[in-house]
Coordinates of C-alpha atoms in Angstrom, one line a residue:
M260 CA 27.6 -23.1 -10.2
P261 CA 26.6 -19.5 -10.6
G262 CA 24.8 -17.2 -8.1
I263 CA 24.8 -19.3 -4.7
G264 CA 27.2 -21.8 -3.7
R265 CA 28.1 -23.7 -0.3
E266 CA 31.1 -24.3 1.6
Q267 CA 32.4 -26.0 4.5
E268 CA 34.3 -24.0 7.2
A269 CA 35.1 -25.5 10.8
G270 CA 32.4 -28.2 10.1
V271 CA 29.6 -25.8 9.4
E272 CA 28.0 -25.3 5.9
S273 CA 27.7 -21.6 4.9
I274 CA 25.9 -20.2 1.9
V275 CA 28.3 -18.2 -0.6
I276 CA 26.6 -15.4 -2.6
D277 CA 28.1 -14.4 -5.8
L278 CA 27.7 -10.7 -5.8
D279 CA 27.4 -10.3 -9.4
Y280 CA 24.5 -12.5 -9.6
D281 CA 23.0 -11.1 -6.3
Q282 CA 22.6 -7.7 -8.0
V283 CA 20.7 -9.2 -10.7
S284 CA 18.5 -11.0 -8.4
S285 CA 18.1 -7.8 -6.6
L286 CA 17.3 -5.9 -9.7
L287 CA 14.7 -8.5 -10.7
S288 CA 13.0 -8.3 -7.3
E289 CA 12.8 -4.5 -7.6
L290 CA 11.3 -4.6 -11.1
S291 CA 8.6 -7.2 -9.8
Q292 CA 7.0 -4.9 -7.0
P293 CA 3.5 -3.9 -7.4
S294 CA 3.2 -0.3 -8.9
P295 CA 1.2 1.2 -11.8
L296 CA 2.2 0.1 -15.1
P297 CA 3.0 1.8 -18.6
K298 CA 0.1 1.8 -21.1
L299 CA 1.4 -0.4 -23.6
D300 CA -0.4 -2.4 -26.7
G301 CA -1.6 -5.8 -25.7
S302 CA -2.1 -4.9 -22.0
P303 CA 1.0 -6.9 -20.7
K304 CA 0.6 -8.7 -17.8
A305 CA 1.7 -7.1 -14.5
P306 CA 4.5 -8.9 -12.8
R307 CA 3.9 -11.1 -9.9
A308 CA 6.1 -9.7 -6.9
F309 CA 9.0 -11.9 -5.7
D310 CA 12.0 -11.4 -3.4
S311 CA 15.6 -11.6 -4.6
A312 CA 16.0 -14.8 -2.4
D313 CA 13.4 -16.5 -4.7
V314 CA 15.6 -16.1 -7.8
S315 CA 17.8 -19.2 -8.5
F316 CA 20.6 -19.3 -10.8
D317 CA 21.1 -23.1 -10.6
S318 CA 18.4 -23.8 -13.3
S319 CA 16.5 -21.7 -15.8
D320 CA 14.5 -20.0 -13.1
W321 CA 16.2 -16.7 -13.5
L322 CA 15.2 -16.7 -17.0
A323 CA 11.5 -17.4 -16.2
R324 CA 11.9 -14.4 -13.7
V325 CA 13.4 -12.1 -16.7
L326 CA 10.2 -12.8 -18.5
Q327 CA 8.1 -12.1 -15.5
V328 CA 9.3 -8.4 -15.5
G329 CA 9.5 -8.1 -19.3
I330 CA 7.1 -5.2 -19.3
W331 CA 9.9 -3.1 -17.8
L332 CA 12.7 -4.3 -20.0
N333 CA 11.1 -2.8 -23.1
L334 CA 12.3 -5.7 -25.2
D335 CA 11.8 -5.8 -28.9
G336 CA 11.4 -9.7 -29.2
S337 CA 8.3 -11.6 -28.4
F338 CA 8.5 -14.8 -26.3
D339 CA 6.2 -17.6 -26.3
A340 CA 5.3 -19.7 -23.2
E341 CA 5.7 -22.8 -25.2
D342 CA 9.4 -21.8 -26.1
A343 CA 12.3 -23.8 -25.0
P344 CA 14.3 -21.9 -22.4
E345 CA 17.3 -22.3 -24.6
T346 CA 15.2 -20.5 -27.3
V347 CA 14.3 -17.9 -25.1
A348 CA 17.6 -17.2 -23.8
L349 CA 19.3 -17.0 -27.3
R350 CA 16.6 -14.5 -28.1
L351 CA 17.0 -12.6 -25.1
F352 CA 20.9 -12.1 -25.3
D353 CA 20.6 -11.4 -29.2
E354 CA 18.8 -8.4 -28.3
L355 CA 20.8 -7.4 -24.9
A356 CA 24.4 -8.3 -26.5
P357 CA 24.2 -8.6 -30.3
G358 CA 27.0 -11.2 -31.4
K359 CA 27.6 -12.1 -27.9
A360 CA 24.5 -14.2 -27.1
G361 CA 26.3 -17.7 -27.1
D362 CA 28.8 -16.4 -24.4
S363 CA 26.0 -15.2 -22.3
F364 CA 24.5 -18.5 -21.0
A365 CA 25.3 -22.3 -21.1
V366 CA 23.1 -25.2 -21.3
N367 CA 23.8 -27.9 -18.7
D368 CA 21.5 -31.1 -18.6
G369 CA 18.9 -29.1 -20.3
L370 CA 19.0 -26.4 -17.8
V371 CA 19.9 -22.7 -19.0
Q372 CA 22.5 -21.0 -16.7
L373 CA 23.8 -17.6 -16.8
T374 CA 27.4 -17.0 -17.4
E375 CA 29.5 -14.0 -15.8
L376 CA 29.4 -12.4 -19.1
G377 CA 25.6 -13.0 -19.4
A378 CA 24.9 -11.6 -15.9
Q379 CA 26.9 -8.3 -16.8
H380 CA 24.8 -7.9 -19.7
L381 CA 21.7 -8.6 -17.9
E382 CA 22.6 -6.3 -15.1
E383 CA 23.1 -3.4 -17.4
R384 CA 19.5 -3.9 -19.1
L385 CA 17.9 -4.4 -15.5
S386 CA 19.9 -1.2 -14.3
R387 CA 18.6 0.8 -17.2
A388 CA 15.0 -0.5 -16.8
A389 CA 14.9 0.3 -13.0
G390 CA 16.1 3.7 -13.7
N391 CA 13.2 4.2 -16.3
R392 CA 10.6 2.6 -14.1
S393 CA 11.7 4.9 -11.2
L394 CA 11.1 7.9 -13.9
F395 CA 7.8 6.6 -14.5
L396 CA 6.5 6.2 -11.0
Q397 CA 7.9 9.6 -10.0
L398 CA 5.7 11.3 -12.8
I399 CA 2.7 9.2 -11.5
E400 CA 3.3 10.4 -8.0
E401 CA 3.4 13.9 -9.5
E402 CA -0.1 13.4 -10.9
R403 CA 0.9 13.1 -14.3
S404 CA -1.3 10.9 -16.3
V405 CA -0.5 7.2 -17.2
A406 CA -0.5 8.3 -20.8
A407 CA 2.1 11.0 -20.0
A408 CA 4.2 8.8 -18.1
T409 CA 4.2 6.3 -20.3
E410 CA 5.6 8.6 -23.3
A411 CA 8.3 9.9 -21.0
W412 CA 9.1 6.1 -20.2
V413 CA 9.4 5.2 -23.8
E414 CA 11.4 8.5 -24.8
A415 CA 13.7 7.4 -21.8
W416 CA 14.3 4.0 -23.6
D417 CA 15.0 5.8 -27.0
E418 CA 18.0 7.5 -25.5
P419 CA 21.1 5.9 -26.8
V420 CA 23.1 4.0 -24.3
A421 CA 25.8 6.7 -23.1
V422 CA 29.4 5.1 -24.3
E423 CA 32.1 6.5 -22.3
P424 CA 35.2 8.3 -24.6
L425 CA 38.4 5.9 -24.6
S426 CA 40.5 8.9 -23.2
I427 CA 39.6 11.8 -21.1
N428 CA 41.9 14.6 -19.5
A429 CA 40.0 15.7 -16.6
S430 CA 40.6 17.5 -13.4
V431 CA 38.8 18.8 -10.3
D432 CA 38.8 22.3 -9.0
K433 CA 36.8 24.6 -6.8
W434 CA 35.9 28.2 -7.8
R435 CA 34.0 30.7 -6.0
I436 CA 31.1 32.6 -7.4
Y437 CA 32.9 35.6 -8.5
D438 CA 35.6 33.2 -10.5
L439 CA 32.5 32.0 -12.4
A440 CA 30.9 35.6 -12.9
A441 CA 34.4 37.0 -13.9
R442 CA 34.9 34.6 -16.6
A443 CA 31.2 35.0 -17.8
S444 CA 31.9 38.8 -18.1
Q445 CA 35.2 38.3 -19.9
Q446 CA 33.4 35.9 -22.4
Q447 CA 35.5 33.1 -21.1
L448 CA 32.4 30.9 -20.4
E449 CA 30.1 29.6 -23.2
L450 CA 26.6 29.6 -21.3
N451 CA 24.8 28.3 -24.3
P452 CA 26.5 25.4 -26.2
T453 CA 24.5 23.8 -29.0
Y454 CA 24.1 20.7 -27.1
Q455 CA 22.6 22.7 -24.1
R456 CA 18.9 22.9 -23.6
D457 CA 17.5 26.2 -23.1
F458 CA 17.2 28.1 -19.7
V459 CA 14.2 26.1 -18.4
W460 CA 14.0 27.0 -14.5
S461 CA 11.3 28.9 -13.2
N462 CA 11.9 32.1 -10.6
S463 CA 11.0 29.6 -8.1
D464 CA 13.7 27.0 -8.9
S465 CA 16.3 29.9 -9.2
Q466 CA 15.1 31.4 -5.8
M467 CA 15.7 27.9 -4.2
L468 CA 19.0 27.8 -5.5
I469 CA 20.0 31.2 -4.2
E470 CA 18.5 30.5 -0.9
S471 CA 21.0 27.4 -0.8
I472 CA 23.9 29.6 -1.4
L473 CA 22.7 32.4 1.2
R474 CA 22.3 29.5 3.9
G475 CA 25.9 28.3 2.8
I476 CA 24.7 25.0 1.4
P477 CA 27.1 23.2 -0.8
L478 CA 26.0 23.1 -4.5
P479 CA 26.6 20.2 -7.2
S480 CA 29.4 20.2 -9.4
I481 CA 29.5 22.2 -12.4
I482 CA 31.1 20.4 -15.3
L483 CA 33.0 22.4 -18.1
A484 CA 35.0 21.6 -21.2
K485 CA 38.0 23.6 -21.7
V486 CA 38.5 24.7 -25.4
S487 CA 42.0 23.9 -26.6
N488 CA 44.6 26.5 -26.6
S489 CA 42.2 29.1 -25.0
Q490 CA 41.0 30.6 -21.8
R491 CA 37.5 29.5 -22.7
Y492 CA 35.2 27.1 -21.4
Q493 CA 31.8 25.4 -22.3
I494 CA 29.2 24.3 -19.9
V495 CA 28.6 20.6 -20.0
D496 CA 26.4 20.3 -17.0
G497 CA 25.1 23.2 -14.5
K498 CA 23.7 25.6 -17.1
Q499 CA 20.7 26.2 -15.1
R500 CA 22.5 26.9 -11.8
L501 CA 24.9 29.3 -13.4
T502 CA 22.2 31.0 -15.2
A503 CA 20.1 31.5 -12.1
I504 CA 23.5 32.8 -10.2
L505 CA 24.1 35.3 -12.9
R506 CA 20.7 36.6 -13.1
F507 CA 20.5 37.0 -9.5
M508 CA 23.5 39.3 -9.4
G509 CA 22.4 41.1 -12.5
S510 CA 25.6 39.9 -14.2
H511 CA 24.3 37.5 -17.0
P512 CA 26.1 38.8 -20.2
E513 CA 22.9 38.4 -22.3
G514 CA 20.9 39.9 -19.6
L515 CA 23.3 43.1 -19.5
E516 CA 23.0 43.4 -23.0
N517 CA 19.4 43.4 -23.1
A518 CA 19.6 45.8 -20.0
K519 CA 21.6 48.2 -22.2
L520 CA 18.9 48.5 -25.1
M521 CA 16.5 49.8 -22.5
K522 CA 15.7 53.1 -20.5
D523 CA 17.8 54.1 -17.6
Y524 CA 20.4 51.7 -17.5
D525 CA 22.4 53.8 -15.0
V526 CA 20.1 52.4 -12.4
F527 CA 20.1 48.7 -13.3
K528 CA 22.7 47.5 -11.0
T529 CA 21.8 49.9 -8.0
N530 CA 18.0 50.0 -8.2
F531 CA 16.5 47.3 -10.5
A532 CA 13.0 47.6 -8.9
Q533 CA 13.0 51.2 -10.4
F534 CA 14.7 50.0 -13.6
A535 CA 11.9 47.5 -14.2
R536 CA 9.0 50.1 -13.5
R537 CA 10.6 52.6 -15.8
N538 CA 10.8 50.1 -18.5
T539 CA 7.4 48.5 -17.5
L540 CA 8.9 45.0 -17.5
R541 CA 6.8 41.9 -16.7
A542 CA 7.5 38.8 -15.1
T543 CA 8.0 37.1 -18.3
D544 CA 10.2 39.7 -19.7
I545 CA 12.6 39.6 -16.7
R546 CA 12.8 35.7 -17.1
Q547 CA 13.3 35.7 -20.9
K548 CA 15.7 38.4 -21.0
Y549 CA 18.0 37.0 -18.1
L550 CA 17.3 39.8 -15.8
P551 CA 17.5 39.8 -12.1
F552 CA 14.9 38.2 -9.7
K553 CA 13.8 38.7 -5.9
T554 CA 14.7 36.4 -3.2
R555 CA 12.0 34.4 -1.6
K556 CA 10.3 35.7 1.2
Y557 CA 11.0 34.1 4.9
P558 CA 9.1 34.1 8.1
D559 CA 10.1 36.0 11.1
G560 CA 12.8 34.3 13.1
D561 CA 14.5 32.9 9.8
P562 CA 18.1 33.7 9.4
L563 CA 17.3 35.0 6.0
A564 CA 14.2 37.1 7.1
K565 CA 15.8 40.4 6.2
L566 CA 16.9 39.3 3.1
G567 CA 13.3 38.1 1.7
G568 CA 11.5 39.4 -1.1
R569 CA 14.4 41.8 -2.2
Y570 CA 16.8 42.0 -5.2
Y571 CA 20.5 41.3 -5.0
C572 CA 21.4 45.1 -5.3
D573 CA 19.3 45.8 -2.1
I574 CA 20.8 43.3 0.1
R575 CA 24.7 43.3 -1.1
N576 CA 25.7 44.8 2.3
E577 CA 23.4 42.5 4.7
P578 CA 25.2 40.0 6.9
V579 CA 25.0 36.1 6.2
R580 CA 26.5 33.4 8.0
I581 CA 29.0 31.4 5.7
A582 CA 31.5 28.5 6.9
G583 CA 31.2 29.7 10.5
E584 CA 31.8 33.6 9.6
T585 CA 29.6 36.5 9.2
I586 CA 30.4 38.2 5.9
T587 CA 28.2 40.5 3.5
V588 CA 26.2 39.0 0.6
A589 CA 28.6 41.3 -1.6
D590 CA 31.5 39.1 0.0
L591 CA 29.7 35.9 -0.7
F592 CA 29.0 36.8 -4.3
E593 CA 31.6 39.2 -5.4
Q594 CA 34.9 38.3 -3.2
A595 CA 37.4 35.9 -2.2
C596 CA 35.4 34.1 0.6
D597 CA 35.1 30.5 2.0
Y598 CA 32.0 29.4 -0.2
F599 CA 33.2 27.1 -3.1
I600 CA 31.4 25.5 -5.9
P601 CA 33.1 22.2 -7.0
V602 CA 34.3 22.4 -10.6
L603 CA 35.1 19.3 -13.3
I604 CA 37.0 20.5 -16.1
Y605 CA 37.5 18.2 -19.2
K606 CA 40.4 19.3 -21.2
D607 CA 41.1 19.0 -25.0
T608 CA 37.9 17.1 -25.4
Q609 CA 36.3 16.7 -28.8
V610 CA 33.0 17.5 -29.4
R611 CA 31.5 14.1 -29.9
D612 CA 33.0 13.2 -26.6
I613 CA 31.4 16.2 -24.9
H614 CA 28.1 15.0 -25.9
R615 CA 29.3 11.5 -24.7
V616 CA 30.3 13.0 -21.2
F617 CA 27.0 14.9 -20.9
R618 CA 24.9 11.8 -21.7
L619 CA 27.1 9.6 -19.3
Y620 CA 26.8 12.0 -16.4
N621 CA 23.0 12.3 -16.9
Q622 CA 22.6 8.7 -17.2
Q623 CA 24.7 7.2 -14.3
G624 CA 22.9 6.0 -11.4
M625 CA 19.4 6.2 -10.5
K626 CA 17.6 9.3 -9.1
L627 CA 16.9 9.2 -5.6
N628 CA 13.1 8.8 -5.0
A629 CA 10.7 10.6 -2.3
E630 CA 11.5 8.0 0.3
E631 CA 15.2 7.9 -0.1
I632 CA 15.4 11.6 0.1
R633 CA 13.2 11.8 3.0
N634 CA 14.9 9.1 4.9
A635 CA 18.2 11.3 4.4
V636 CA 16.5 14.6 5.4
F637 CA 14.7 13.2 8.7
N638 CA 17.0 10.4 9.8
H639 CA 17.9 12.3 13.0
L640 CA 14.4 11.7 13.9
L641 CA 13.9 8.5 16.1
I642 CA 10.6 7.8 14.3
S643 CA 12.3 7.8 10.9
R644 CA 14.8 5.0 12.3
A645 CA 11.8 3.3 14.2
M646 CA 10.0 2.9 10.9
L647 CA 13.0 1.6 9.1
F648 CA 13.4 -1.0 11.7
V649 CA 9.8 -2.1 12.2
S650 CA 9.3 -2.3 8.6
G651 CA 12.4 -4.3 7.8
D652 CA 13.8 -1.9 5.4
R653 CA 16.7 -1.7 7.8
P654 CA 16.3 -4.7 10.3
E655 CA 19.5 -4.2 12.2
S656 CA 19.3 -3.8 16.0
T657 CA 21.8 -0.8 15.6
I658 CA 19.2 1.5 13.7
A659 CA 16.9 1.7 16.7
P660 CA 18.5 0.4 19.8
E661 CA 15.9 2.1 22.0
L662 CA 13.2 0.0 20.6
V663 CA 15.5 -3.1 21.1
K664 CA 16.2 -2.2 24.7
A665 CA 12.4 -2.0 25.1
G666 CA 12.0 -5.4 24.0
I667 CA 10.2 -4.9 20.8
N668 CA 10.8 -7.5 18.1
P669 CA 9.5 -6.9 14.6
S670 CA 10.6 -10.0 12.9
D671 CA 7.1 -11.2 12.6
A672 CA 6.1 -7.8 11.3
H673 CA 8.9 -8.2 8.6
E674 CA 7.4 -11.6 7.4
I675 CA 4.0 -10.1 7.3
I676 CA 5.0 -7.1 5.2
N677 CA 6.9 -9.3 2.9
A678 CA 3.8 -11.8 2.5
L679 CA 1.7 -8.6 1.4
G680 CA 4.1 -8.2 -1.7
F681 CA 6.5 -5.5 -0.4
G682 CA 10.2 -6.5 -0.9
V683 CA 13.0 -4.5 0.6
S684 CA 13.4 -1.9 -2.3
R685 CA 13.9 1.7 -2.0
F686 CA 12.2 2.0 1.3
R687 CA 8.6 1.5 0.2
R688 CA 7.9 -0.7 3.3
T689 CA 8.7 2.5 5.7
K690 CA 6.8 4.5 3.2
V691 CA 3.7 2.4 3.8
L692 CA 4.0 2.5 7.5
L693 CA 4.9 6.2 7.7
W694 CA 1.9 6.9 5.4
T695 CA -0.6 4.8 7.5
V696 CA 0.7 6.7 10.7
A697 CA 0.5 10.3 9.2
T698 CA -3.0 9.8 7.8
L699 CA -4.3 8.7 11.3
I700 CA -2.3 11.3 13.4
L701 CA -2.0 14.5 11.1
K702 CA -5.1 16.2 10.0
P703 CA -4.7 18.0 6.6
A704 CA -4.8 21.8 6.5
Q705 CA -8.1 23.2 5.8
A706 CA -9.3 25.3 3.0
P707 CA -11.2 28.6 3.5
D708 CA -14.4 26.9 3.4
K709 CA -13.2 24.5 6.2
T710 CA -12.9 21.3 3.8
F711 CA -9.8 19.6 4.3
R712 CA -7.2 19.5 1.6
T713 CA -5.6 16.4 0.2
P714 CA -2.0 16.9 -0.4
S715 CA 0.3 14.3 -1.9
T716 CA 1.4 11.0 -0.1
A717 CA 5.0 12.3 -0.2
S718 CA 4.0 15.9 1.1
H719 CA 1.8 14.6 3.7
I720 CA 4.4 12.3 5.1
D721 CA 7.1 15.1 4.7
E722 CA 4.8 17.3 6.9
F723 CA 4.1 15.0 9.4
L724 CA 7.8 14.6 10.0
R725 CA 8.4 18.2 9.8
S726 CA 5.6 18.6 12.6
I727 CA 7.8 16.4 14.6
D728 CA 11.0 18.1 13.8
N729 CA 9.7 21.5 14.5
G730 CA 7.8 20.6 17.9
R731 CA 4.1 20.8 16.8
L732 CA 4.1 17.0 17.3
A733 CA 7.0 16.9 19.9
Q734 CA 5.5 13.9 21.4
F735 CA 6.9 11.7 18.7
K736 CA 10.4 12.6 19.7
S737 CA 9.6 10.8 23.0
T738 CA 11.3 7.2 23.2
A739 CA 8.1 6.1 25.1
T740 CA 5.6 7.3 22.6
L741 CA 7.9 5.6 19.7
E742 CA 7.9 2.3 21.7
R743 CA 4.1 2.4 21.9
L744 CA 3.7 3.5 18.2
S745 CA 6.1 0.7 17.3
S746 CA 4.3 -2.0 19.5
D747 CA 0.8 -0.8 18.1
I748 CA 2.1 -1.0 14.5
V749 CA 3.4 -4.7 14.9
A750 CA 0.2 -5.5 16.6
A751 CA -1.9 -4.0 13.9
L752 CA 0.1 -5.9 11.2
A753 CA -0.5 -9.3 13.2
L754 CA -4.1 -8.5 13.3
H755 CA -4.1 -7.6 9.5
Q756 CA -2.5 -11.1 9.0
V757 CA -4.6 -13.2 11.5
A758 CA -7.8 -11.7 9.7
S759 CA -6.4 -12.1 6.2
D760 CA -9.8 -13.6 5.0
A761 CA -11.4 -10.3 6.0
W762 CA -9.9 -8.4 2.9
H763 CA -11.7 -9.4 -0.3
P764 CA -9.2 -10.0 -3.3
K765 CA -11.2 -7.3 -5.2
F766 CA -10.0 -4.8 -2.6
R767 CA -6.5 -6.0 -2.6
R768 CA -5.7 -5.0 -5.9
K769 CA -8.5 -2.6 -7.6
G770 CA -10.8 -5.5 -8.2
K771 CA -8.8 -6.9 -11.2
S772 CA -8.8 -10.4 -9.9
E773 CA -10.9 -12.6 -7.5
M774 CA -7.7 -14.6 -6.9
A775 CA -5.4 -11.6 -5.9
S776 CA -3.0 -12.3 -3.0
R777 CA -0.3 -9.5 -3.6
W778 CA -1.5 -6.1 -2.2
E779 CA -1.2 -2.5 -3.7
E780 CA -0.3 0.3 -1.3
L781 CA -3.5 2.1 -1.4
P782 CA -5.8 -0.7 0.4
V783 CA -2.8 -1.7 2.6
V784 CA -2.8 1.7 4.1
A785 CA -6.8 1.7 4.7
S786 CA -6.7 -1.8 6.3
V787 CA -3.9 -1.4 8.5
L788 CA -5.1 1.9 9.6
A789 CA -8.2 0.4 10.6
C790 CA -6.5 -2.4 12.4
F791 CA -4.3 0.2 14.0
V792 CA -7.3 1.9 15.3
L793 CA -8.8 -1.6 16.6
V794 CA -5.2 -2.1 18.5
V795 CA -5.4 1.4 20.1
M796 CA -9.0 0.7 21.5
G797 CA -8.3 -2.9 22.4
E798 CA -10.9 -4.1 20.0
E799 CA -8.9 -6.5 18.0
G800 CA -11.7 -9.3 18.6
R801 CA -14.3 -7.4 16.7
L802 CA -12.3 -7.9 13.5
T803 CA -11.7 -11.5 14.1
D804 CA -15.3 -12.2 14.9
G805 CA -16.6 -10.1 11.9
L806 CA -14.3 -11.6 9.0
E807 CA -17.5 -12.7 6.6
D808 CA -19.1 -9.4 7.4
I809 CA -15.8 -7.3 6.4
R810 CA -15.1 -9.6 3.3
K811 CA -18.4 -8.7 2.0
K812 CA -18.0 -5.1 2.4
T813 CA -14.6 -4.8 1.2
A814 CA -15.7 -6.6 -1.9
N815 CA -17.5 -3.3 -3.1
M816 CA -14.6 -1.2 -1.9
V817 CA -12.5 -1.3 -5.3
G818 CA -9.7 1.3 -5.4
P819 CA -10.0 4.3 -7.7
A820 CA -8.9 4.0 -11.3
S821 CA -7.7 7.8 -10.7
T822 CA -4.4 8.6 -9.3
Q823 CA -5.4 12.1 -8.1
N824 CA -4.6 12.9 -4.5
K825 CA -8.3 13.5 -3.5
T826 CA -9.4 10.2 -4.6
Q827 CA -6.7 8.3 -3.2
W828 CA -7.4 10.2 0.2
A829 CA -11.2 9.5 -0.1
H830 CA -10.7 5.6 -0.7
I831 CA -8.4 5.4 2.1
A832 CA -10.8 7.4 4.5
N833 CA -13.8 5.6 3.1
S834 CA -12.7 2.1 3.5
S835 CA -11.0 2.5 6.8
T836 CA -14.0 4.3 8.5
L837 CA -16.6 2.1 6.9
V838 CA -14.7 -1.1 8.0
L839 CA -14.6 0.4 11.6
E840 CA -18.3 1.2 11.6
A841 CA -19.3 -2.2 10.3
L842 CA -17.6 -3.8 13.4
G843 CA -19.5 -1.5 15.7
I844 CA -16.9 0.9 16.4
D845 CA -18.0 4.5 17.2
L846 CA -15.8 6.9 15.2
A847 CA -16.2 9.6 17.6
A848 CA -14.8 7.4 20.4
A849 CA -12.0 6.2 18.0
H850 CA -11.0 9.7 17.6
V851 CA -10.9 10.1 21.4
A852 CA -8.9 6.8 22.0
V853 CA -6.2 7.9 19.2
T854 CA -5.8 11.4 20.7
E855 CA -5.6 10.0 24.3
R856 CA -3.0 7.6 23.3
Y857 CA -0.9 9.7 20.8
G858 CA -1.8 13.4 21.7
D859 CA -3.5 14.0 18.2
S860 CA -5.7 12.2 15.7
A861 CA -7.1 12.9 12.2
V862 CA -10.2 10.4 12.6
E863 CA -12.5 13.3 12.5
A864 CA -10.8 14.7 9.5
L865 CA -11.1 11.1 7.7
I866 CA -15.2 11.3 8.3
E867 CA -15.0 14.6 6.4
I868 CA -12.7 13.6 3.6
R869 CA -14.5 10.2 3.0
K870 CA -17.6 12.4 1.6
I871 CA -15.4 13.1 -1.5
P872 CA -16.8 11.2 -4.5
I873 CA -14.5 8.3 -5.5
G874 CA -14.3 8.3 -9.4

C-alpha cells in the first residue's frame, strides 16, 4: 500500500513512511499554506491549509488535496466536484504525463491510489509549482503589484521544462581572476553569446560583487562551454559577474574599444576619473559602454574603508586580506594569488545542448527565500535558534539546549501555531515570531520630519538581528534574556489560544469569511503582539474577561487590501494598540513595562505609526 505502512519489530508496531510519497505530501502541504494568490479569471478558491501528515495515500484523499492546491498547479483541465475520482485522476495525469496516465494510478475497491510512477510525475509538477509560487510571493514581498507578480508567475509556467542532454562532457576547474581577464583580452571568451541576456546589473549590483571579492568571499561557479578544436569559450552562466569584474578592472574588451575612440586614452588605465571628466562621461555612458565604476563607500573601522569610493586604478597598491594573507589589490586581480573562482567547463557541447544546460541550471532547485537566507546568516545568534525551537520549525532539543536546560518546553506552542494555519514550511513560523518580537522591540528609523519609517518585514527583522549582532541590542545575546523571551512567547501564544473567541473571523483573514478559522500573517502578528504585552504586564486576565468586547472591535479591523509596507505597519500598530486600550491598558505604562523587561521598546513608535491612514 503506498505512502504509509506498518511493520512489527520486537513486538512494537511502527509507522513506515515511503519517502517518495512523503515528498509529495510535503509539497502539497507547502502549496496549501495561506498566502496572496495570483489574480486569475474566475477567482479560484484559496486552498485551505493542511499539514503533510493530513495527506493519505491509502484512499483517494491525496487526489482531493491536489485539487485543493489546484490554483498553484496551473492546470489546463477543468475539474468538477461531481466528477468521479477515477475521471479526475485520468484528466490530471493526461496533462501531467501524456500517454502515461494509465500507469500513474490504480483503482482498488473504488479508491484511486497513486503508483510510484504517478508519484514521480506528480512530484515534478508540485516541485515546479512550489518554485513558481516562491517567485510570486517574493515579488509581492518586494512590493510588486499582484497583477505584475501574476504576470511573472504565468511567464514562469510558460518556460519549457528543461531537458537534460543525453551526453555531456564536463569538467570542474578553478581559475584566478587574471585567468579570466587574460582570456577575455585575447578574445578567448565570448562574453555575449546569442542565448545570453544583455548586461543588466546596476552599478550597485556590480559594486556588491567587487566588495565580495575584496573581502575574499567565494563566488558562485561560472559555467563555460568550450568551442570544439579551439581555445575559445562561451559563457553559459556568469556573464553578469564576469562583466562586472572586467568593467571594474578597466579590462572589458568592448569597454577598451569604446575608450580608444575617446580623448586622452593614455590616462584611461591610470586616472579614470580624469578620463571621465575630459570626455564628459555621464553615469549612463559609463555603464552602457562597459567602463570602470567606483567601489562602494565604507564607514571608518571597516577593513575596506581606505578602498571606498575609488576606482581600481587608484587602489591597485592598497593592501587587502585574502585567504589569511595580506596582498595588494593588483595581486588579487592581476596575479597568481590564492583567490579562485570555480569554473564548470562543458566540452564539445552542441548549441542546442548549451541552451538545455543553461535552462536546466536556472530551473533546478528552489531559490532561497528571505527566511532561509536569514536563518543561514544569523544562525550564530542564540535568538535565531531560540525562535526556530519555539516556533517548531526546528523542534529538536539540540537546536537550543540552553532553553531546554532552563526547562522551556514549547510543544504546546507548536500545536497552537499549527492550528493557526502555519505548517512547517520554509521557516514561516520563525518569521512570524521574529516579526512580532522585532515590531515590539525595535523602533524603525525616523525620517527628517521625525515620522517613523516603515521598512519591509524582511528588512526590519534583519535590522533587528543585525542590531543584536553588532551590540546595539546586546541584551538579546544573554541566555537569561532569551529564556524570558521564549517563556513570554510561549505564554503569549497560549493566551492567544485561550482567548481564541476574542478574534473575529473577519479580522483573521481580511474579512473574507464569517467562518474563517485559518489566519493570515498580518493579524497573527498584531494579535500575538497584544498578547505579548499583556503577558509582560501580568494582565492576561483582561483579555479572557473581555472576549466579547474585543470580538466586536476586531470585527472592524479588517486587513488592508494594499501590500504596501506603510499600510501593513499601520494595521499592526492600529490593531494591537487599540486592542490593548480597549482592555484598559495604558500604552505609556506598556512601553515602560516592555522596556524594563527587555531594555528596549517600540510601543511609543507604534502609537505614532498607527496614525497612518489604512487604505
